XYZ file of N, CA and C in Angstrom:
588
model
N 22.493 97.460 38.288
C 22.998 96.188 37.797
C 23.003 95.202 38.959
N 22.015 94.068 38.397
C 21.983 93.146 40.012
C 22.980 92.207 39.318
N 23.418 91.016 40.532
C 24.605 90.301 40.683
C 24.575 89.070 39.890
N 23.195 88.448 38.862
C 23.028 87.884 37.945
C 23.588 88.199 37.011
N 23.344 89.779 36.499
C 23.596 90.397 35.287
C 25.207 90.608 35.263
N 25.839 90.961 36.239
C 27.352 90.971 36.475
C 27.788 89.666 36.139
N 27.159 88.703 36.467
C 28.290 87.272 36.764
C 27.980 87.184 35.177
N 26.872 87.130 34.529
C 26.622 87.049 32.797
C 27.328 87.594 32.407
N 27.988 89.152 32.363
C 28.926 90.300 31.695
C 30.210 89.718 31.927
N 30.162 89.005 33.023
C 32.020 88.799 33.517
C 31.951 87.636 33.078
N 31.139 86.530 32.839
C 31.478 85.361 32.003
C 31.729 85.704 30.561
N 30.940 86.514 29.896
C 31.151 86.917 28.434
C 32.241 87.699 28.380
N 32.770 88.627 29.040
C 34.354 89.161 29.031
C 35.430 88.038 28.822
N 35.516 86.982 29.386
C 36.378 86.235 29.248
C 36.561 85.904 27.866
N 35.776 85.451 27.489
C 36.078 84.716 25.693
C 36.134 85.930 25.084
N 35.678 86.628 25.049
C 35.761 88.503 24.489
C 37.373 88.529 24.621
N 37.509 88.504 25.400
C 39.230 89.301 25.503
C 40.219 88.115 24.936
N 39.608 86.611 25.315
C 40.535 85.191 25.077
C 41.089 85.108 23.815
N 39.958 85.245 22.938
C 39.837 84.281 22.011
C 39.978 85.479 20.519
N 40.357 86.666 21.428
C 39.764 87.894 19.902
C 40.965 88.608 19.356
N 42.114 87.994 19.665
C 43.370 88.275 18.962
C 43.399 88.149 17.586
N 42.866 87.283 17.194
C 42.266 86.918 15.596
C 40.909 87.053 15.265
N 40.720 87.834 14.092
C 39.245 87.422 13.630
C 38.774 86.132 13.076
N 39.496 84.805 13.007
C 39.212 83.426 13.035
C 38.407 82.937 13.964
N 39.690 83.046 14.983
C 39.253 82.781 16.001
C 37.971 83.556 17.062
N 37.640 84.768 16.762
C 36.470 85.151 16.921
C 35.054 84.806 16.597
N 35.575 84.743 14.888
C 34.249 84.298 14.395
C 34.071 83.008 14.792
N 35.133 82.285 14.838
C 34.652 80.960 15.309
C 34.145 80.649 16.517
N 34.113 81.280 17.873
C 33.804 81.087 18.958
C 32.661 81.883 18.916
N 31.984 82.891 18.161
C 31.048 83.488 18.121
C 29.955 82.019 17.274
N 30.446 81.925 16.094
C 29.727 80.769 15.741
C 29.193 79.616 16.491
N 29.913 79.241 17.375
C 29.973 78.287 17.943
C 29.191 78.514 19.206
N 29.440 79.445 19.993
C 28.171 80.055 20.765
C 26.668 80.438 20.257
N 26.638 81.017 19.052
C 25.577 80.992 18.532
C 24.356 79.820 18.095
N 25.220 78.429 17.831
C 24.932 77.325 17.950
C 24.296 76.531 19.379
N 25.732 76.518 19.832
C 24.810 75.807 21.113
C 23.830 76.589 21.531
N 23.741 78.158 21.946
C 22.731 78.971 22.426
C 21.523 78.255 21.799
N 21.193 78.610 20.549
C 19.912 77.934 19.592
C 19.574 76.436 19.876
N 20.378 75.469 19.886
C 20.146 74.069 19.807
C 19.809 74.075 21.465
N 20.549 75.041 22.150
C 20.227 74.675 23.722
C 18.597 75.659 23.981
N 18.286 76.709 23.769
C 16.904 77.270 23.761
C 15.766 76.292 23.318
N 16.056 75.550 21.961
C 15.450 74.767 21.865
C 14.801 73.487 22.375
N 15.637 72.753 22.747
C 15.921 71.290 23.454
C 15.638 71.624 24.932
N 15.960 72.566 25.734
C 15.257 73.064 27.010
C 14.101 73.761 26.543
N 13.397 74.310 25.820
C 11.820 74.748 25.618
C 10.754 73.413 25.432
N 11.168 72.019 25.028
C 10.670 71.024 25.012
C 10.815 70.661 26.577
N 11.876 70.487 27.174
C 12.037 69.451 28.483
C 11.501 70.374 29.607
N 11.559 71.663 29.524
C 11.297 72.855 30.636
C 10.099 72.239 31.320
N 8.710 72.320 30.702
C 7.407 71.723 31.257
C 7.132 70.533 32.222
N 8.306 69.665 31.580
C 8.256 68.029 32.096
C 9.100 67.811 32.798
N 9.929 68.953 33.598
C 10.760 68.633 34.363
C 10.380 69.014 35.976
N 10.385 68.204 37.143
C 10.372 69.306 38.689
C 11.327 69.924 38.644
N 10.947 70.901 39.394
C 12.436 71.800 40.052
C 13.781 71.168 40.394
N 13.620 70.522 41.169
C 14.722 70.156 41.894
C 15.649 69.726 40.444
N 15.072 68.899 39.600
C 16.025 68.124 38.305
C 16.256 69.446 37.692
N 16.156 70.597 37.463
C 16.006 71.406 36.556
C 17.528 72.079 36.285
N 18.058 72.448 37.209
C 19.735 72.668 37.423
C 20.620 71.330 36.838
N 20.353 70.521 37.404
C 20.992 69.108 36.621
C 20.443 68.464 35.199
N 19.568 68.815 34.724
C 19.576 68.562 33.472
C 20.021 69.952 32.637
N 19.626 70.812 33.165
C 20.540 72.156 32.268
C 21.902 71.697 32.285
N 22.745 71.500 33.257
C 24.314 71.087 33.266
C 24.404 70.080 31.834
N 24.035 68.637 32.167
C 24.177 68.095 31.169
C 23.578 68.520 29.724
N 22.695 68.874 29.478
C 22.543 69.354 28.105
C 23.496 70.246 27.684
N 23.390 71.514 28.361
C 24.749 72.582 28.166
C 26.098 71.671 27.696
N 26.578 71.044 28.611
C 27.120 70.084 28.417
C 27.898 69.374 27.033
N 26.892 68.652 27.022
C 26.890 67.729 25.973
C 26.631 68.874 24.491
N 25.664 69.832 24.430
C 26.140 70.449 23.223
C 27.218 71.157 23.002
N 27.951 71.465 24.219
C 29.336 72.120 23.904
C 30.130 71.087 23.916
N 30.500 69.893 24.373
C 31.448 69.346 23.665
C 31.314 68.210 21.989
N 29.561 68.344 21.812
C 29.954 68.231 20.654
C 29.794 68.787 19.680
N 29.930 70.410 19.936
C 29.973 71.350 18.845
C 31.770 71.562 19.070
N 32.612 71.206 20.238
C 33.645 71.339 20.231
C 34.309 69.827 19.182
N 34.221 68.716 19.844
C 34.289 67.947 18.706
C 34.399 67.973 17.240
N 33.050 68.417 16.730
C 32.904 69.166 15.450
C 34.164 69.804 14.872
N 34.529 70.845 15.994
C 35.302 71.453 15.635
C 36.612 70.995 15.053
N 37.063 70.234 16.195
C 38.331 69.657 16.106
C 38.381 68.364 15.189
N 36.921 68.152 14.942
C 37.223 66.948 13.421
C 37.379 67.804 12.237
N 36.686 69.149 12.166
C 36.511 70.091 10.913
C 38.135 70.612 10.641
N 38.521 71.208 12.261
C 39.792 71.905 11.794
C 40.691 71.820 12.811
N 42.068 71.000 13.129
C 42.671 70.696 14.271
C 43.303 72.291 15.029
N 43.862 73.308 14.131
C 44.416 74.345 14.035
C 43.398 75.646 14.899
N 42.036 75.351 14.058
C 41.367 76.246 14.827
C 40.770 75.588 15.810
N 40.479 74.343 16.122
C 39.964 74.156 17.483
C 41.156 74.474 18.418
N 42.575 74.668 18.256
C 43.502 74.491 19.093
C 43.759 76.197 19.373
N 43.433 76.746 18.240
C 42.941 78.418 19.035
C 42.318 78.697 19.887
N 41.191 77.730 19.696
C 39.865 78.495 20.684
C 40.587 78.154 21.903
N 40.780 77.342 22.038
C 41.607 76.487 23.259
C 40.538 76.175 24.237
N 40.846 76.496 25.313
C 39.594 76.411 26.382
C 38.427 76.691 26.764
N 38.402 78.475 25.646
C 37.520 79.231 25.949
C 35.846 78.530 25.838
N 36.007 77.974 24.805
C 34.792 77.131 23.775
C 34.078 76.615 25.507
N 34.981 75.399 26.204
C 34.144 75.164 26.988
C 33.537 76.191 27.896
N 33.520 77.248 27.943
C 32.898 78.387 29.103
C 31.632 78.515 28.007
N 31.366 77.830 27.055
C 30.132 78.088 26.553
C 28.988 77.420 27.037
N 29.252 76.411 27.602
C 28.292 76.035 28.746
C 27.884 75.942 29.766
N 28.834 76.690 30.396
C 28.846 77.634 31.831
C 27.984 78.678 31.657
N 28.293 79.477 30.101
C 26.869 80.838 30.095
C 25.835 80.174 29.732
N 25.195 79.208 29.293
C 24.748 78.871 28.888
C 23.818 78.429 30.327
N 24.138 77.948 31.338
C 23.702 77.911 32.134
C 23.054 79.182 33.527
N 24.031 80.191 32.966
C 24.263 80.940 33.519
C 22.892 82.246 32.900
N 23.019 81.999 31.769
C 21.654 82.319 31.007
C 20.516 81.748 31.450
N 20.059 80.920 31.560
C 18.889 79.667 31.716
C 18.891 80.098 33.248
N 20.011 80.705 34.299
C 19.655 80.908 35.834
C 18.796 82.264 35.697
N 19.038 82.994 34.567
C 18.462 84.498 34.768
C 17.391 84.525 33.949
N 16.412 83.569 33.183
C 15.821 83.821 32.810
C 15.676 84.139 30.943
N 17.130 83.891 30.891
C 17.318 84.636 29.224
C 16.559 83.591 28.028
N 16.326 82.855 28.262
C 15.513 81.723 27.327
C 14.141 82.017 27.653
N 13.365 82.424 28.541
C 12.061 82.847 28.312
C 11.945 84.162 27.952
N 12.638 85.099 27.627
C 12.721 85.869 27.094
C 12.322 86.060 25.471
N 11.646 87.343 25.461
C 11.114 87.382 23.709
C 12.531 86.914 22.667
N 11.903 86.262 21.728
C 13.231 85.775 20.973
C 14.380 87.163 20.198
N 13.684 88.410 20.425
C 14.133 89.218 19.746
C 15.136 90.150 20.781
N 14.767 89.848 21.916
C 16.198 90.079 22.833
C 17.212 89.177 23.271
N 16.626 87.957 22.696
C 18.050 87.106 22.721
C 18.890 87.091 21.112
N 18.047 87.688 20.728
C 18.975 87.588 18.818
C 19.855 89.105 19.311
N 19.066 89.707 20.104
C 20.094 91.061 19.951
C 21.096 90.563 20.424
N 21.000 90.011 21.853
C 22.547 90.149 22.562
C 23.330 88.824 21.954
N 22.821 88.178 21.481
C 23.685 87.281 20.493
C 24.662 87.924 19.635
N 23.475 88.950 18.486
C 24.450 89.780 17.921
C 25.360 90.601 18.076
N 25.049 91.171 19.270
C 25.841 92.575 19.861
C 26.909 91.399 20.192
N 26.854 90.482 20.941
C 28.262 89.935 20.953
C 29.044 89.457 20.407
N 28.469 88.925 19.504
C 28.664 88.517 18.261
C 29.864 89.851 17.248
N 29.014 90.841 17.364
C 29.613 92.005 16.458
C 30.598 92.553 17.275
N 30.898 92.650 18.659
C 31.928 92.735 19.547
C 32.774 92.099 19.154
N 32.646 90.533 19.156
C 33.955 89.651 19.163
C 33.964 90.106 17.746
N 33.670 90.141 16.620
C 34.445 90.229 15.563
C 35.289 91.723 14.974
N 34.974 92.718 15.462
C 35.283 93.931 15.835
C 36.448 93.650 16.172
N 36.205 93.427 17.699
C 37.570 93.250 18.284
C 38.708 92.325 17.630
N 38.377 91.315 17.232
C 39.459 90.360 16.749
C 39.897 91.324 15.376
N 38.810 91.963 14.541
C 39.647 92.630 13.537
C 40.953 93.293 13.985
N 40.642 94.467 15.079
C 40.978 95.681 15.374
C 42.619 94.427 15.909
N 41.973 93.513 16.720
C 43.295 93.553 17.276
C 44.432 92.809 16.346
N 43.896 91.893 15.476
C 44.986 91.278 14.348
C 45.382 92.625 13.894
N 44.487 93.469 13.438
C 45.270 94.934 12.539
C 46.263 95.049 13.105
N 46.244 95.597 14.620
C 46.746 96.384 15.143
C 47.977 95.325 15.613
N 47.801 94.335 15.919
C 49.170 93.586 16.245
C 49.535 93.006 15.674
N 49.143 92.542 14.565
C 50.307 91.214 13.650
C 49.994 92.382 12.068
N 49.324 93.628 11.962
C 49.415 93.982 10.519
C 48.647 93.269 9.741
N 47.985 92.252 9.439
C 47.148 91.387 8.884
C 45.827 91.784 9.126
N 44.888 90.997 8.266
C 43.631 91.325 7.969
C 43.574 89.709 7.771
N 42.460 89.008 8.424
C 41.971 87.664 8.049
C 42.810 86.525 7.389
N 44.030 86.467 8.562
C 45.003 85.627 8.508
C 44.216 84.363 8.961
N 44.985 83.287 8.066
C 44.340 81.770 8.845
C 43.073 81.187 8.325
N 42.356 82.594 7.411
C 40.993 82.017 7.450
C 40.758 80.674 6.744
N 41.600 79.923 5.929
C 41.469 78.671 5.566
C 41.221 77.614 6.746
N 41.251 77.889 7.719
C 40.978 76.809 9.124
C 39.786 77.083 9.206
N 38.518 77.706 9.077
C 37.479 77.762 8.878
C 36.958 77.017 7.867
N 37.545 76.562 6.365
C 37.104 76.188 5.254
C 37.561 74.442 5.424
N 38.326 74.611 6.595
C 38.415 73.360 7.084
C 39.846 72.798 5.903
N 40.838 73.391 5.318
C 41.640 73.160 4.449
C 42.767 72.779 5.866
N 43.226 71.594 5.075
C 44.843 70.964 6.010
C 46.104 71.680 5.407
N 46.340 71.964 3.920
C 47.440 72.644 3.330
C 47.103 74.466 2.873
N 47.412 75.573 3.964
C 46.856 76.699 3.568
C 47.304 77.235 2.779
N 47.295 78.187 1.580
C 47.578 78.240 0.550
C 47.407 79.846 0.851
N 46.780 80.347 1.442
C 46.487 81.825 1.634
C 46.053 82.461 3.312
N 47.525 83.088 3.511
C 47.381 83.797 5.183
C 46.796 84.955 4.979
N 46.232 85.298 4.297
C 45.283 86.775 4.644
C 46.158 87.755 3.786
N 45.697 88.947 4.262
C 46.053 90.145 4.281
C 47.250 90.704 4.550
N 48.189 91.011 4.086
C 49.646 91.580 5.068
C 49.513 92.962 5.008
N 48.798 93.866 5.790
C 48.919 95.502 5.382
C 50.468 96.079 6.283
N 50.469 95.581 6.993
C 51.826 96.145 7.633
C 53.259 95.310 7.454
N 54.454 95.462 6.721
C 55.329 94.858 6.637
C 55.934 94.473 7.449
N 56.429 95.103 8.461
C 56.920 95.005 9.989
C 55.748 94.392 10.801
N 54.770 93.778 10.992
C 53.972 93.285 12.053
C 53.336 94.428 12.503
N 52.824 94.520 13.694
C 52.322 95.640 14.321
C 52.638 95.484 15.548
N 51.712 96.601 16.438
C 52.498 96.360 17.953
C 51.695 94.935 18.545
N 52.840 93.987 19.177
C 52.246 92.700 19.436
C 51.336 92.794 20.896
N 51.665 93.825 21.436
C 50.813 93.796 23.077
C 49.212 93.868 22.521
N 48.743 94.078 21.594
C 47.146 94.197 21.321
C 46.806 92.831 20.956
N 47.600 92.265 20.566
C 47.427 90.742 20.898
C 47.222 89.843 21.513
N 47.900 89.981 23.039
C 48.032 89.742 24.140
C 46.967 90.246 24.865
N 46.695 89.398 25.914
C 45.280 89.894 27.205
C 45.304 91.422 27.016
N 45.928 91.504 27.860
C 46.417 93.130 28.450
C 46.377 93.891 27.538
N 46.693 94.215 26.264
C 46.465 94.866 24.759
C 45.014 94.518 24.716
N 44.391 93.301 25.139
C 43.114 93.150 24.500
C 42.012 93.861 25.765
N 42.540 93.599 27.060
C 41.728 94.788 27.771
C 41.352 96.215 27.790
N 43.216 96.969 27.101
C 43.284 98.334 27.012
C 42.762 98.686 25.808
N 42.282 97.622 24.545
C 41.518 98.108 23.303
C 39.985 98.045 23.967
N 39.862 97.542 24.402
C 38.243 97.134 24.958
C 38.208 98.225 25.911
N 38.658 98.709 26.811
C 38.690 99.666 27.838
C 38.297 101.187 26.781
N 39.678 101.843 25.604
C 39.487 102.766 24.859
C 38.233 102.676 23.872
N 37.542 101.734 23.573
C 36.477 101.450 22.574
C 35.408 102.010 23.199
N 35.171 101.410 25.129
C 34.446 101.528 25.883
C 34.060 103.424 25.791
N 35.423 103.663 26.172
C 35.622 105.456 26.077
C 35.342 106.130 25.289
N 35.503 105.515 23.912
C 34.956 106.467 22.686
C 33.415 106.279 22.458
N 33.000 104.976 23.111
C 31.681 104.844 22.590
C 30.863 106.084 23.570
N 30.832 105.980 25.138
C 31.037 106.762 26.190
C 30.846 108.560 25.574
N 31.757 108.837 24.915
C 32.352 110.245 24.617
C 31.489 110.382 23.706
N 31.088 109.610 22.374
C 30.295 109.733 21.365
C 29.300 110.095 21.769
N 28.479 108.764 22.629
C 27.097 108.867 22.682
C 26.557 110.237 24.272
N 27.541 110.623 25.030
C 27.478 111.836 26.159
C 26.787 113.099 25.183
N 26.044 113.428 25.763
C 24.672 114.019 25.193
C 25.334 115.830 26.255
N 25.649 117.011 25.275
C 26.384 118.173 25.953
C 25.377 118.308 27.323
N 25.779 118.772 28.459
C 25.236 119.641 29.361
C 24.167 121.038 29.069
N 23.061 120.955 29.270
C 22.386 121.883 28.832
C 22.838 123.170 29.749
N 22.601 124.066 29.041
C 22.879 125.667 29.908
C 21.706 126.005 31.002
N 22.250 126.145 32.004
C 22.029 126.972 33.177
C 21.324 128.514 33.343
């Protein structure tokens, strides 16, 4: 693992663990990455050719840029509630975004950037399930802030009467679910020791 591929993994950890207390708020920051990613692959596959080097870092900034705050915008005209979830995280979408474009991930076949889209994609929503289950008892609380509704009429799911445990909610709950997921996947896929 060279020190490109690390700084990419440790930028995508952040919104992974931020933003995945809810599956709202997952899907929505997954959405929303999925967006700029596309509109930004695009719009840099036109300018890439016609640009020197030297401009090439500074026009990535601003484009990155400018499509994350106005897919953040968007947001916060669509739904005040869920843009105020995502909170900050949204803008680190154009930090990877750049951070992508340093390693090469846009000239890449389009079918390894749909994977790791998805794989992260299916991460964050995983996780945000597992961790609403597991800490508030709910199943797809909120999701009317997606439908963009001001008066919600329906919080989800209540499977647990008492709540659940609230630390899986929290960072630290959301590291130690991500850490044990890591382990089972680990344990699953460990292939026995052949005999001697």
């Amino acid at each position: 693992m060279n020190k490109s591929s690390t700084l990419q993994n440790s930028l995508m950890l952040t919104p992974l663990i931020g933003v995945t207390d809810s599956l709202v708020t997952a899907l929505g920051l997954w959405l929303m990455f999925a967006l700029v990613l596309s509109a930004y692959g695009v719009s840099m596959s036109v300018l890439r050719s016609r640009m020197i080097p030297a401009t090439h870092l500074l026009a990535c900034l601003l484009l990155t840029a400018t499509l994350t705050s106005c897919a953040e915008l968007a947001t916060q005209a669509w739904s005040l509630q869920w843009h105020q979830h995502l909170g900050f995280y949204a803008g680190l979408i154009a930090l990877q975004c750049v951070v992508l474009e340093h390693n090469g991930f846009f000239q890449s076949p389009r079918r390894d950037r749909l994977r790791l889209c998805g794989l992260f994609g299916a991460l964050m929503v995983g996780l945000g399930l597992l961790r609403e289950f597991i800490g508030n008892g709910t199943l797809a609380s909120h999701l009317s802030w997606m439908a963009g509704a001001t008066q919600p009429d329906w919080q989800g799911w209540t499977l647990i009467a008492d709540g659940g445990l609230h630390l899986a909610t929290l960072a630290p709950g959301g590291f130690i679910l991500l850490g044990l997921l890591i382990a089972a996947h680990q344990a699953w896929t460990r292939r026995p020791a052949a005999p001697h």
